[in-house]
Every structure is written in C-alpha cells, then in structure tokens.
Amino acid sequence: MPHDTSEQHHPHSLLPSDPALRVKALETLLVKKGLIDPKSIDEIINTYENKIGPQNGARVIANAWVDANFRDALLKDATASLASLGLSGRQGEHIVAVENTKATHNMVVCTLCSCYPWPLLGIPPSWYKSDAYRARAVREPRKVLSEFGVHLPEEMNVRVWDSTAEIRYLVIPERPENTAGWSEEELIKIVSRDSMIGTALVVVPT
Amino acid sequence: MRTKPEPVFEQPWHAELFALTVTLNEGGHFSWPEWAQRFGSTLKSHGLAKSLNGGDDYFLAWLDALESFLAGLGVAQVDELDVLKSAWIEAYSSTPHGAPVKID
C-alpha cells in the first residue's frame, strides 16, 4: 500500500509556537552578544534530562537508613554530608533534611515559585509547580496528602516546609518495617521521588 | 509504588528557557534569589486570572519574567527580541520542510 504522505507534506517548515519563537529569539540575541555559549545550554539540558534525578536522592535516603552515623550527620548538616557524596552545587547550596517519624510527617512545597533540591531530585514535576499544590499544601496539607493517597492517622503531626531560593528541603521517609536485612541497592529501588518531597510514603511493592 | 514516569521537560522550549536562565545566573547577570523573586511575582500575577497547571503556563510565566527582567537589566531589549523573532518566523516560512532552519 502506498504510504500516504499528505499529512506530512508541508511546503515549508512548521512554525514553532509563539513562546518557542520567543525563546529562540532570546537565545539568538544572547549568543550574538557573547553572553551565553550554546554548548553550555546543551550541556545543562543534557545534565537534567539524563544525569541528575531522584535516583541521587534515593541513594542518600538508603544510605541514611543503613548507616546511623550518616543519618545523624545528614540531619545535623545536610549540605556538608551531601557535599561529601559529591551532591552539591546548583540549587543545592543549602539543603536541610527533615525526617519522618511515627509522630511527624514532613512535606515540602515552594509557595513562591518552585525552589527544589536539584542535585538530589532533578527538575520538579508539574504538580509541584502548579498553583493548586503551591497554595493548598500549606492551607490544607492533610487533604492534599489524601489526594496523593497518603492517609495519616489523626494524631500524627504534619509539618509543611516552604522552600526558598536559599533553603531547600529533603524529606527522609520512614523505612518500611519489612525491609530488615535489605541491601542498600535494594532499598534505593523503593525510594520514590514523591516520598522525598513528602507526598508519598515508601512502601514495599507487593 | 512509583509515580508514572513523565518527561523532565514537556516541551523543548521549556528546557531551553530553563538552561538559558541557569547560564545567565552562572554568568553573574543576576543571583538566583533575585530571579526567584521576579519569577514568583510574575507567577502570582499570571495566577490571578486562572489557576496555573505547572506545565506550559508555568513556563510562559517564566518567559515573561525573564524577558522583563533582562530588559530591566539592559541585557536584552524588547525591540531587539522582536526583530529576531520576526527573522525566525520569516526563516521558518521560507525554508523548505526538512531543511535546517537558520537565520543570519
């Protein structure tokens, strides 16, 4: 059967969207002025699309679960502990770790924009950047959590941490009880991104 | 339980805009807290008309904030950008489909 190319047959190139054109104009101007290097743009995109993501944070959490000294150091001075693992730099200059316990659940938001610990979790998901989450996480955290499928007992405290451009937070989720004896590599696999933002609990897949 | 995987950036221009901003910050044109303030207030004003979903509309607010921020800093003026945007539109309209689109 002949391949119908009518849909793909354009006399000229498809025009990108208006914002895409505005970004192109901005990039062209900044390159022309010598203010940016196109290679560094590609390198940054590649880094966040392929290299940095929640797997970094998951490694930290698993390490804290198996090594009490590391956990203590992380809670005391997360920025220094993370730097010792090579997890510092861009938007990770000042990180505070907060630990979930039987009595307290922590969750993180940025009410201003979308401040987030990039070296540990990468680029935030859309819902973290949405108006709904940014406004409601502080106002009605339990309701928001329940929409994420996290139902906490009445007596448990919920603490909401508002990130800023200066301080970003990492939630240390509770280690599931039925993971005794698990290796660090096995633990890394069950630590989800959302559990480190505090909108999920870590559960062992059945 | 894992949340379903989603692309890091939904659109290429989101990624380009993000990377441009990071590069300018690291080039010393502004501090990240200064940028966050600007962006935060733009997000707030965009969010008055409708609730932003954190996708395209989030990055549209980002783009508006960066353009006005850079204009204020004297780094990129609106008329300079308009000329380049028109040049890109012209290039897309006159380049045969499949050929690389370039401007002078």
PDB file of N, CA and C in Angstrom, chain B residues 11-86:
ATOM      1  N   GLN B  11       8.248  20.299  26.857  1.00  0.00           N
ATOM      2  CA  GLN B  11       8.499  20.883  25.540  1.00  0.00           C
ATOM      3  C   GLN B  11       9.970  21.273  25.447  1.00  0.00           C
ATOM      4  N   PRO B  12      10.556  21.165  24.247  1.00  0.00           N
ATOM      5  CA  PRO B  12      11.958  21.594  24.118  1.00  0.00           C
ATOM      6  C   PRO B  12      12.182  23.040  24.566  1.00  0.00           C
ATOM      7  N   TRP B  13      11.215  23.909  24.294  1.00  0.00           N
ATOM      8  CA  TRP B  13      11.457  25.308  24.683  1.00  0.00           C
ATOM      9  C   TRP B  13      11.467  25.496  26.205  1.00  0.00           C
ATOM     10  N   HIS B  14      10.789  24.634  26.937  1.00  0.00           N
ATOM     11  CA  HIS B  14      10.860  24.700  28.405  1.00  0.00           C
ATOM     12  C   HIS B  14      12.308  24.441  28.836  1.00  0.00           C
ATOM     13  N   ALA B  15      12.898  23.410  28.219  1.00  0.00           N
ATOM     14  CA  ALA B  15      14.278  23.041  28.571  1.00  0.00           C
ATOM     15  C   ALA B  15      15.247  24.150  28.187  1.00  0.00           C
ATOM     16  N   GLU B  16      15.038  24.733  26.993  1.00  0.00           N
ATOM     17  CA  GLU B  16      15.948  25.794  26.538  1.00  0.00           C
ATOM     18  C   GLU B  16      15.854  27.015  27.445  1.00  0.00           C
ATOM     19  N   LEU B  17      14.624  27.354  27.817  1.00  0.00           N
ATOM     20  CA  LEU B  17      14.416  28.525  28.669  1.00  0.00           C
ATOM     21  C   LEU B  17      15.052  28.305  30.046  1.00  0.00           C
ATOM     22  N   PHE B  18      14.862  27.125  30.580  1.00  0.00           N
ATOM     23  CA  PHE B  18      15.470  26.767  31.863  1.00  0.00           C
ATOM     24  C   PHE B  18      16.997  26.915  31.777  1.00  0.00           C
ATOM     25  N   ALA B  19      17.572  26.310  30.727  1.00  0.00           N
ATOM     26  CA  ALA B  19      19.030  26.314  30.603  1.00  0.00           C
ATOM     27  C   ALA B  19      19.578  27.720  30.373  1.00  0.00           C
ATOM     28  N   LEU B  20      18.837  28.529  29.605  1.00  0.00           N
ATOM     29  CA  LEU B  20      19.259  29.924  29.388  1.00  0.00           C
ATOM     30  C   LEU B  20      19.345  30.668  30.715  1.00  0.00           C
ATOM     31  N   THR B  21      18.327  30.471  31.541  1.00  0.00           N
ATOM     32  CA  THR B  21      18.255  31.183  32.813  1.00  0.00           C
ATOM     33  C   THR B  21      19.397  30.751  33.740  1.00  0.00           C
ATOM     34  N   VAL B  22      19.638  29.448  33.783  1.00  0.00           N
ATOM     35  CA  VAL B  22      20.726  28.944  34.627  1.00  0.00           C
ATOM     36  C   VAL B  22      22.068  29.495  34.140  1.00  0.00           C
ATOM     37  N   THR B  23      22.258  29.515  32.822  1.00  0.00           N
ATOM     38  CA  THR B  23      23.522  30.012  32.270  1.00  0.00           C
ATOM     39  C   THR B  23      23.735  31.490  32.602  1.00  0.00           C
ATOM     40  N   LEU B  24      22.668  32.277  32.464  1.00  0.00           N
ATOM     41  CA  LEU B  24      22.779  33.707  32.772  1.00  0.00           C
ATOM     42  C   LEU B  24      23.074  33.930  34.258  1.00  0.00           C
ATOM     43  N   ASN B  25      22.421  33.133  35.102  1.00  0.00           N
ATOM     44  CA  ASN B  25      22.673  33.212  36.540  1.00  0.00           C
ATOM     45  C   ASN B  25      24.148  32.904  36.826  1.00  0.00           C
ATOM     46  N   GLU B  26      24.638  31.839  36.204  1.00  0.00           N
ATOM     47  CA  GLU B  26      26.023  31.442  36.470  1.00  0.00           C
ATOM     48  C   GLU B  26      27.029  32.388  35.814  1.00  0.00           C
ATOM     49  N   GLY B  27      26.543  33.143  34.813  1.00  0.00           N
ATOM     50  CA  GLY B  27      27.407  34.153  34.202  1.00  0.00           C
ATOM     51  C   GLY B  27      27.437  35.439  35.019  1.00  0.00           C
ATOM     52  N   GLY B  28      26.713  35.446  36.130  1.00  0.00           N
ATOM     53  CA  GLY B  28      26.779  36.582  37.045  1.00  0.00           C
ATOM     54  C   GLY B  28      25.824  37.720  36.699  1.00  0.00           C
ATOM     55  N   HIS B  29      24.856  37.485  35.811  1.00  0.00           N
ATOM     56  CA  HIS B  29      23.937  38.566  35.439  1.00  0.00           C
ATOM     57  C   HIS B  29      22.883  38.842  36.513  1.00  0.00           C
ATOM     58  N   PHE B  30      22.606  37.835  37.327  1.00  0.00           N
ATOM     59  CA  PHE B  30      21.693  38.021  38.467  1.00  0.00           C
ATOM     60  C   PHE B  30      21.879  36.849  39.421  1.00  0.00           C
ATOM     61  N   SER B  31      21.474  37.053  40.672  1.00  0.00           N
ATOM     62  CA  SER B  31      21.567  35.948  41.635  1.00  0.00           C
ATOM     63  C   SER B  31      20.286  35.122  41.535  1.00  0.00           C
ATOM     64  N   TRP B  32      20.371  33.880  41.991  1.00  0.00           N
ATOM     65  CA  TRP B  32      19.167  33.043  41.899  1.00  0.00           C
ATOM     66  C   TRP B  32      18.035  33.571  42.787  1.00  0.00           C
ATOM     67  N   PRO B  33      18.309  34.029  44.003  1.00  0.00           N
ATOM     68  CA  PRO B  33      17.214  34.607  44.804  1.00  0.00           C
ATOM     69  C   PRO B  33      16.557  35.814  44.124  1.00  0.00           C
ATOM     70  N   GLU B  34      17.346  36.647  43.437  1.00  0.00           N
ATOM     71  CA  GLU B  34      16.755  37.782  42.708  1.00  0.00           C
ATOM     72  C   GLU B  34      15.801  37.267  41.637  1.00  0.00           C
ATOM     73  N   TRP B  35      16.277  36.245  40.925  1.00  0.00           N
ATOM     74  CA  TRP B  35      15.441  35.657  39.875  1.00  0.00           C
ATOM     75  C   TRP B  35      14.162  35.046  40.472  1.00  0.00           C
ATOM     76  N   ALA B  36      14.304  34.307  41.560  1.00  0.00           N
ATOM     77  CA  ALA B  36      13.150  33.642  42.173  1.00  0.00           C
ATOM     78  C   ALA B  36      12.088  34.672  42.591  1.00  0.00           C
ATOM     79  N   GLN B  37      12.541  35.813  43.086  1.00  0.00           N
ATOM     80  CA  GLN B  37      11.596  36.873  43.471  1.00  0.00           C
ATOM     81  C   GLN B  37      10.820  37.362  42.261  1.00  0.00           C
ATOM     82  N   ARG B  38      11.556  37.658  41.182  1.00  0.00           N
ATOM     83  CA  ARG B  38      10.929  38.147  39.962  1.00  0.00           C
ATOM     84  C   ARG B  38       9.932  37.125  39.416  1.00  0.00           C
ATOM     85  N   PHE B  39      10.415  35.906  39.328  1.00  0.00           N
ATOM     86  CA  PHE B  39       9.583  34.844  38.766  1.00  0.00           C
ATOM     87  C   PHE B  39       8.354  34.602  39.651  1.00  0.00           C
ATOM     88  N   GLY B  40       8.581  34.595  40.957  1.00  0.00           N
ATOM     89  CA  GLY B  40       7.470  34.375  41.892  1.00  0.00           C
ATOM     90  C   GLY B  40       6.383  35.418  41.734  1.00  0.00           C
ATOM     91  N   SER B  41       6.776  36.687  41.546  1.00  0.00           N
ATOM     92  CA  SER B  41       5.733  37.705  41.442  1.00  0.00           C
ATOM     93  C   SER B  41       5.019  37.615  40.088  1.00  0.00           C
ATOM     94  N   THR B  42       5.739  37.216  39.038  1.00  0.00           N
ATOM     95  CA  THR B  42       5.070  37.023  37.743  1.00  0.00           C
ATOM     96  C   THR B  42       4.091  35.853  37.809  1.00  0.00           C
ATOM     97  N   LEU B  43       4.530  34.769  38.463  1.00  0.00           N
ATOM     98  CA  LEU B  43       3.635  33.610  38.624  1.00  0.00           C
ATOM     99  C   LEU B  43       2.362  34.027  39.340  1.00  0.00           C
ATOM    100  N   LYS B  44       2.557  34.845  40.355  1.00  0.00           N
ATOM    101  CA  LYS B  44       1.403  35.291  41.141  1.00  0.00           C
ATOM    102  C   LYS B  44       0.442  36.086  40.274  1.00  0.00           C
ATOM    103  N   SER B  45       0.966  37.018  39.472  1.00  0.00           N
ATOM    104  CA  SER B  45       0.054  37.833  38.666  1.00  0.00           C
ATOM    105  C   SER B  45      -0.598  36.999  37.558  1.00  0.00           C
ATOM    106  N   HIS B  46       0.161  36.061  36.982  1.00  0.00           N
ATOM    107  CA  HIS B  46      -0.460  35.183  35.970  1.00  0.00           C
ATOM    108  C   HIS B  46      -1.552  34.305  36.591  1.00  0.00           C
ATOM    109  N   GLY B  47      -1.350  33.948  37.852  1.00  0.00           N
ATOM    110  CA  GLY B  47      -2.278  33.041  38.513  1.00  0.00           C
ATOM    111  C   GLY B  47      -3.557  33.714  38.978  1.00  0.00           C
ATOM    112  N   LEU B  48      -3.639  35.050  38.812  1.00  0.00           N
ATOM    113  CA  LEU B  48      -4.849  35.751  39.247  1.00  0.00           C
ATOM    114  C   LEU B  48      -6.023  35.431  38.317  1.00  0.00           C
ATOM    115  N   ALA B  49      -5.720  35.320  37.025  1.00  0.00           N
ATOM    116  CA  ALA B  49      -6.794  35.099  36.050  1.00  0.00           C
ATOM    117  C   ALA B  49      -7.258  33.644  36.037  1.00  0.00           C
ATOM    118  N   LYS B  50      -6.319  32.722  36.214  1.00  0.00           N
ATOM    119  CA  LYS B  50      -6.687  31.299  36.219  1.00  0.00           C
ATOM    120  C   LYS B  50      -5.646  30.536  37.024  1.00  0.00           C
ATOM    121  N   SER B  51      -6.027  29.351  37.478  1.00  0.00           N
ATOM    122  CA  SER B  51      -5.099  28.541  38.249  1.00  0.00           C
ATOM    123  C   SER B  51      -4.105  27.875  37.288  1.00  0.00           C
ATOM    124  N   LEU B  52      -2.824  28.128  37.502  1.00  0.00           N
ATOM    125  CA  LEU B  52      -1.801  27.604  36.593  1.00  0.00           C
ATOM    126  C   LEU B  52      -1.542  26.128  36.895  1.00  0.00           C
ATOM    127  N   ASN B  53      -1.378  25.357  35.808  1.00  0.00           N
ATOM    128  CA  ASN B  53      -1.268  23.900  35.996  1.00  0.00           C
ATOM    129  C   ASN B  53       0.163  23.402  36.200  1.00  0.00           C
ATOM    130  N   GLY B  54       1.131  24.313  36.104  1.00  0.00           N
ATOM    131  CA  GLY B  54       2.505  23.875  36.326  1.00  0.00           C
ATOM    132  C   GLY B  54       3.195  23.367  35.080  1.00  0.00           C
ATOM    133  N   GLY B  55       2.516  23.397  33.936  1.00  0.00           N
ATOM    134  CA  GLY B  55       3.120  22.944  32.679  1.00  0.00           C
ATOM    135  C   GLY B  55       3.461  24.141  31.810  1.00  0.00           C
ATOM    136  N   ASP B  56       2.812  24.209  30.623  1.00  0.00           N
ATOM    137  CA  ASP B  56       3.076  25.289  29.684  1.00  0.00           C
ATOM    138  C   ASP B  56       2.890  26.676  30.310  1.00  0.00           C
ATOM    139  N   ASP B  57       1.830  26.823  31.096  1.00  0.00           N
ATOM    140  CA  ASP B  57       1.551  28.160  31.641  1.00  0.00           C
ATOM    141  C   ASP B  57       2.600  28.592  32.667  1.00  0.00           C
ATOM    142  N   TYR B  58       3.186  27.616  33.336  1.00  0.00           N
ATOM    143  CA  TYR B  58       4.275  27.897  34.271  1.00  0.00           C
ATOM    144  C   TYR B  58       5.480  28.464  33.510  1.00  0.00           C
ATOM    145  N   PHE B  59       5.818  27.814  32.396  1.00  0.00           N
ATOM    146  CA  PHE B  59       6.976  28.283  31.640  1.00  0.00           C
ATOM    147  C   PHE B  59       6.679  29.565  30.861  1.00  0.00           C
ATOM    148  N   LEU B  60       5.388  29.807  30.537  1.00  0.00           N
ATOM    149  CA  LEU B  60       5.037  31.095  29.933  1.00  0.00           C
ATOM    150  C   LEU B  60       5.283  32.228  30.930  1.00  0.00           C
ATOM    151  N   ALA B  61       4.930  31.983  32.179  1.00  0.00           N
ATOM    152  CA  ALA B  61       5.194  32.977  33.219  1.00  0.00           C
ATOM    153  C   ALA B  61       6.709  33.162  33.368  1.00  0.00           C
ATOM    154  N   TRP B  62       7.445  32.061  33.305  1.00  0.00           N
ATOM    155  CA  TRP B  62       8.911  32.098  33.398  1.00  0.00           C
ATOM    156  C   TRP B  62       9.467  32.982  32.274  1.00  0.00           C
ATOM    157  N   LEU B  63       8.957  32.764  31.051  1.00  0.00           N
ATOM    158  CA  LEU B  63       9.446  33.509  29.885  1.00  0.00           C
ATOM    159  C   LEU B  63       9.138  34.995  30.029  1.00  0.00           C
ATOM    160  N   ASP B  64       7.907  35.318  30.426  1.00  0.00           N
ATOM    161  CA  ASP B  64       7.552  36.734  30.637  1.00  0.00           C
ATOM    162  C   ASP B  64       8.470  37.356  31.676  1.00  0.00           C
ATOM    163  N   ALA B  65       8.697  36.615  32.762  1.00  0.00           N
ATOM    164  CA  ALA B  65       9.526  37.148  33.850  1.00  0.00           C
ATOM    165  C   ALA B  65      10.958  37.367  33.373  1.00  0.00           C
ATOM    166  N   LEU B  66      11.496  36.407  32.637  1.00  0.00           N
ATOM    167  CA  LEU B  66      12.887  36.542  32.191  1.00  0.00           C
ATOM    168  C   LEU B  66      13.036  37.683  31.189  1.00  0.00           C
ATOM    169  N   GLU B  67      12.093  37.794  30.245  1.00  0.00           N
ATOM    170  CA  GLU B  67      12.179  38.881  29.258  1.00  0.00           C
ATOM    171  C   GLU B  67      12.151  40.245  29.943  1.00  0.00           C
ATOM    172  N   SER B  68      11.235  40.424  30.893  1.00  0.00           N
ATOM    173  CA  SER B  68      11.152  41.758  31.507  1.00  0.00           C
ATOM    174  C   SER B  68      12.339  41.993  32.442  1.00  0.00           C
ATOM    175  N   PHE B  69      12.812  40.928  33.070  1.00  0.00           N
ATOM    176  CA  PHE B  69      13.984  41.029  33.942  1.00  0.00           C
ATOM    177  C   PHE B  69      15.206  41.455  33.126  1.00  0.00           C
ATOM    178  N   LEU B  70      15.415  40.800  31.992  1.00  0.00           N
ATOM    179  CA  LEU B  70      16.588  41.100  31.163  1.00  0.00           C
ATOM    180  C   LEU B  70      16.486  42.486  30.525  1.00  0.00           C
ATOM    181  N   ALA B  71      15.256  42.897  30.193  1.00  0.00           N
ATOM    182  CA  ALA B  71      15.077  44.251  29.660  1.00  0.00           C
ATOM    183  C   ALA B  71      15.470  45.268  30.724  1.00  0.00           C
ATOM    184  N   GLY B  72      15.025  45.028  31.943  1.00  0.00           N
ATOM    185  CA  GLY B  72      15.345  45.931  33.052  1.00  0.00           C
ATOM    186  C   GLY B  72      16.837  45.986  33.343  1.00  0.00           C
ATOM    187  N   LEU B  73      17.505  44.850  33.149  1.00  0.00           N
ATOM    188  CA  LEU B  73      18.954  44.795  33.405  1.00  0.00           C
ATOM    189  C   LEU B  73      19.755  45.352  32.223  1.00  0.00           C
ATOM    190  N   GLY B  74      19.049  45.650  31.135  1.00  0.00           N
ATOM    191  CA  GLY B  74      19.737  46.154  29.944  1.00  0.00           C
ATOM    192  C   GLY B  74      20.450  45.063  29.161  1.00  0.00           C
ATOM    193  N   VAL B  75      20.116  43.818  29.427  1.00  0.00           N
ATOM    194  CA  VAL B  75      20.781  42.692  28.755  1.00  0.00           C
ATOM    195  C   VAL B  75      20.122  42.395  27.407  1.00  0.00           C
ATOM    196  N   ALA B  76      18.798  42.463  27.345  1.00  0.00           N
ATOM    197  CA  ALA B  76      18.080  42.157  26.103  1.00  0.00           C
ATOM    198  C   ALA B  76      16.847  43.052  26.030  1.00  0.00           C
ATOM    199  N   GLN B  77      16.790  43.911  25.021  1.00  0.00           N
ATOM    200  CA  GLN B  77      15.658  44.838  24.901  1.00  0.00           C
ATOM    201  C   GLN B  77      14.537  44.223  24.062  1.00  0.00           C
ATOM    202  N   VAL B  78      13.327  44.684  24.358  1.00  0.00           N
ATOM    203  CA  VAL B  78      12.143  44.145  23.684  1.00  0.00           C
ATOM    204  C   VAL B  78      12.242  44.291  22.164  1.00  0.00           C
ATOM    205  N   ASP B  79      12.691  45.482  21.686  1.00  0.00           N
ATOM    206  CA  ASP B  79      12.729  45.668  20.229  1.00  0.00           C
ATOM    207  C   ASP B  79      13.771  44.763  19.564  1.00  0.00           C
ATOM    208  N   GLU B  80      14.882  44.514  20.249  1.00  0.00           N
ATOM    209  CA  GLU B  80      15.898  43.591  19.709  1.00  0.00           C
ATOM    210  C   GLU B  80      15.298  42.191  19.558  1.00  0.00           C
ATOM    211  N   LEU B  81      14.541  41.795  20.576  1.00  0.00           N
ATOM    212  CA  LEU B  81      13.941  40.459  20.548  1.00  0.00           C
ATOM    213  C   LEU B  81      12.876  40.344  19.465  1.00  0.00           C
ATOM    214  N   ASP B  82      12.096  41.422  19.287  1.00  0.00           N
ATOM    215  CA  ASP B  82      11.045  41.414  18.261  1.00  0.00           C
ATOM    216  C   ASP B  82      11.641  41.217  16.869  1.00  0.00           C
ATOM    217  N   VAL B  83      12.751  41.909  16.616  1.00  0.00           N
ATOM    218  CA  VAL B  83      13.402  41.800  15.302  1.00  0.00           C
ATOM    219  C   VAL B  83      13.840  40.357  15.059  1.00  0.00           C
ATOM    220  N   LEU B  84      14.440  39.744  16.084  1.00  0.00           N
ATOM    221  CA  LEU B  84      14.931  38.369  15.927  1.00  0.00           C
ATOM    222  C   LEU B  84      13.776  37.384  15.789  1.00  0.00           C
ATOM    223  N   LYS B  85      12.704  37.622  16.532  1.00  0.00           N
ATOM    224  CA  LYS B  85      11.563  36.722  16.435  1.00  0.00           C
ATOM    225  C   LYS B  85      10.981  36.782  15.018  1.00  0.00           C
ATOM    226  N   SER B  86      10.855  37.986  14.463  1.00  0.00           N
ATOM    227  CA  SER B  86      10.352  38.127  13.092  1.00  0.00           C
ATOM    228  C   SER B  86      11.278  37.424  12.107  1.00  0.00           C
TER     229      SER B  86
END
